[in-house]
Amino acid sequence: MTQEAIRIRLIEIAAEQATKGGRELPAEINDDILKSFGFTSIDALEFLLEIEEAFSISFDDEDLNEDMLSSAEKLAAYVRSRQAEASKGASA
């Protein structure tokens, strides 16, 4: 999966979570997914859990920081790198 495809899927996951929580979708979505969808800290945690499930990855606690979480591009790059690590481990 390309990084752009991952970024798009991340936005879809965020939209699904937002509508599940009764929020209206924002008219414009920028690179900061959490702010675009108005996620609280609990919403952000649920979003991360959804990402882990959707992409079959797990986040390392030390990697979770505001810089990565505030950028769809950086989050997509992280997911892609975790997927690559997982596939290397599976083929070893």
Tab-separated table of C-alpha atoms in Angstrom:
chain	number	residue	atom	x	y	z
A	1	MET	CA	0.000	0.000	0.000
A	2	THR	CA	1.418	3.383	-0.926
A	3	GLN	CA	1.861	6.139	1.611
A	4	GLU	CA	-0.817	8.188	-0.173
A	5	ALA	CA	-3.274	5.261	-0.021
A	6	ILE	CA	-2.542	4.909	3.698
A	7	ARG	CA	-3.112	8.658	4.217
A	8	ILE	CA	-6.471	8.431	2.463
A	9	ARG	CA	-7.455	5.399	4.545
A	10	LEU	CA	-6.470	7.252	7.730
A	11	ILE	CA	-8.846	10.069	6.792
A	12	GLU	CA	-11.597	7.532	6.064
A	13	ILE	CA	-11.062	5.908	9.473
A	14	ALA	CA	-11.230	9.325	11.140
A	15	ALA	CA	-14.444	10.146	9.266
A	16	GLU	CA	-16.001	6.821	10.280
A	17	GLN	CA	-15.084	7.432	13.906
A	18	ALA	CA	-16.384	11.010	13.814
A	19	THR	CA	-19.766	10.017	12.383
A	20	LYS	CA	-19.998	7.111	14.834
A	21	GLY	CA	-19.547	9.691	17.584
A	22	GLY	CA	-22.362	11.821	16.186
A	23	ARG	CA	-20.156	14.538	14.701
A	24	GLU	CA	-20.730	16.159	11.361
A	25	LEU	CA	-17.888	15.806	8.904
A	26	PRO	CA	-15.786	18.928	8.469
A	27	ALA	CA	-16.206	20.904	5.258
A	28	GLU	CA	-12.446	20.922	4.827
A	29	ILE	CA	-9.894	18.406	6.061
A	30	ASN	CA	-6.332	19.596	6.425
A	31	ASP	CA	-3.206	17.604	7.292
A	32	ASP	CA	-4.004	17.728	11.016
A	33	ILE	CA	-6.601	14.971	11.235
A	34	LEU	CA	-7.176	15.323	14.966
A	35	LYS	CA	-8.011	19.032	14.712
A	36	SER	CA	-9.943	18.661	11.463
A	37	PHE	CA	-12.348	16.227	13.094
A	38	GLY	CA	-12.306	17.926	16.510
A	39	PHE	CA	-11.062	14.807	18.294
A	40	THR	CA	-10.641	14.855	22.056
A	41	SER	CA	-7.838	12.891	23.708
A	42	ILE	CA	-10.209	9.930	24.106
A	43	ASP	CA	-11.174	10.177	20.431
A	44	ALA	CA	-7.477	10.229	19.512
A	45	LEU	CA	-6.860	7.067	21.527
A	46	GLU	CA	-9.794	5.321	19.845
A	47	PHE	CA	-8.497	6.529	16.474
A	48	LEU	CA	-5.093	4.965	17.194
A	49	LEU	CA	-6.733	1.674	18.158
A	50	GLU	CA	-8.716	1.700	14.910
A	51	ILE	CA	-5.502	2.342	12.962
A	52	GLU	CA	-3.757	-0.556	14.690
A	53	GLU	CA	-6.612	-2.867	13.773
A	54	ALA	CA	-7.021	-1.622	10.200
A	55	PHE	CA	-3.336	-1.883	9.336
A	56	SER	CA	-2.362	-4.813	11.596
A	57	ILE	CA	0.317	-2.785	13.352
A	58	SER	CA	1.015	-1.619	16.866
A	59	PHE	CA	2.301	1.756	17.982
A	60	ASP	CA	5.386	1.961	20.160
A	61	ASP	CA	4.651	4.236	23.099
A	62	GLU	CA	7.838	6.227	22.547
A	63	ASP	CA	6.734	6.990	18.979
A	64	LEU	CA	3.447	8.562	20.031
A	65	ASN	CA	3.988	12.296	20.080
A	66	GLU	CA	2.069	15.391	19.105
A	67	ASP	CA	4.219	16.017	16.041
A	68	MET	CA	3.424	12.648	14.463
A	69	LEU	CA	-0.221	12.644	15.494
A	70	SER	CA	-0.867	16.144	14.182
A	71	SER	CA	0.176	15.272	10.627
A	72	ALA	CA	-1.654	12.810	8.367
A	73	GLU	CA	1.472	12.649	6.204
A	74	LYS	CA	3.747	11.732	9.135
A	75	LEU	CA	1.219	9.282	10.518
A	76	ALA	CA	0.928	7.592	7.106
A	77	ALA	CA	4.723	7.339	6.878
A	78	TYR	CA	4.828	5.773	10.344
A	79	VAL	CA	2.124	3.232	9.467
A	80	ARG	CA	3.964	2.347	6.276
A	81	SER	CA	7.242	1.851	8.149
A	82	ARG	CA	5.520	-0.374	10.756
A	83	GLN	CA	3.994	-2.452	7.979
A	84	ALA	CA	7.411	-2.838	6.356
A	85	GLU	CA	8.916	-3.925	9.681
A	86	ALA	CA	6.135	-6.451	10.167
A	87	SER	CA	6.590	-7.924	6.699
A	88	LYS	CA	10.365	-8.205	7.215
A	89	GLY	CA	9.750	-10.035	10.479
A	90	ALA	CA	7.253	-12.368	8.838
A	91	SER	CA	9.674	-13.321	6.061
A	92	ALA	CA	12.647	-13.886	8.390
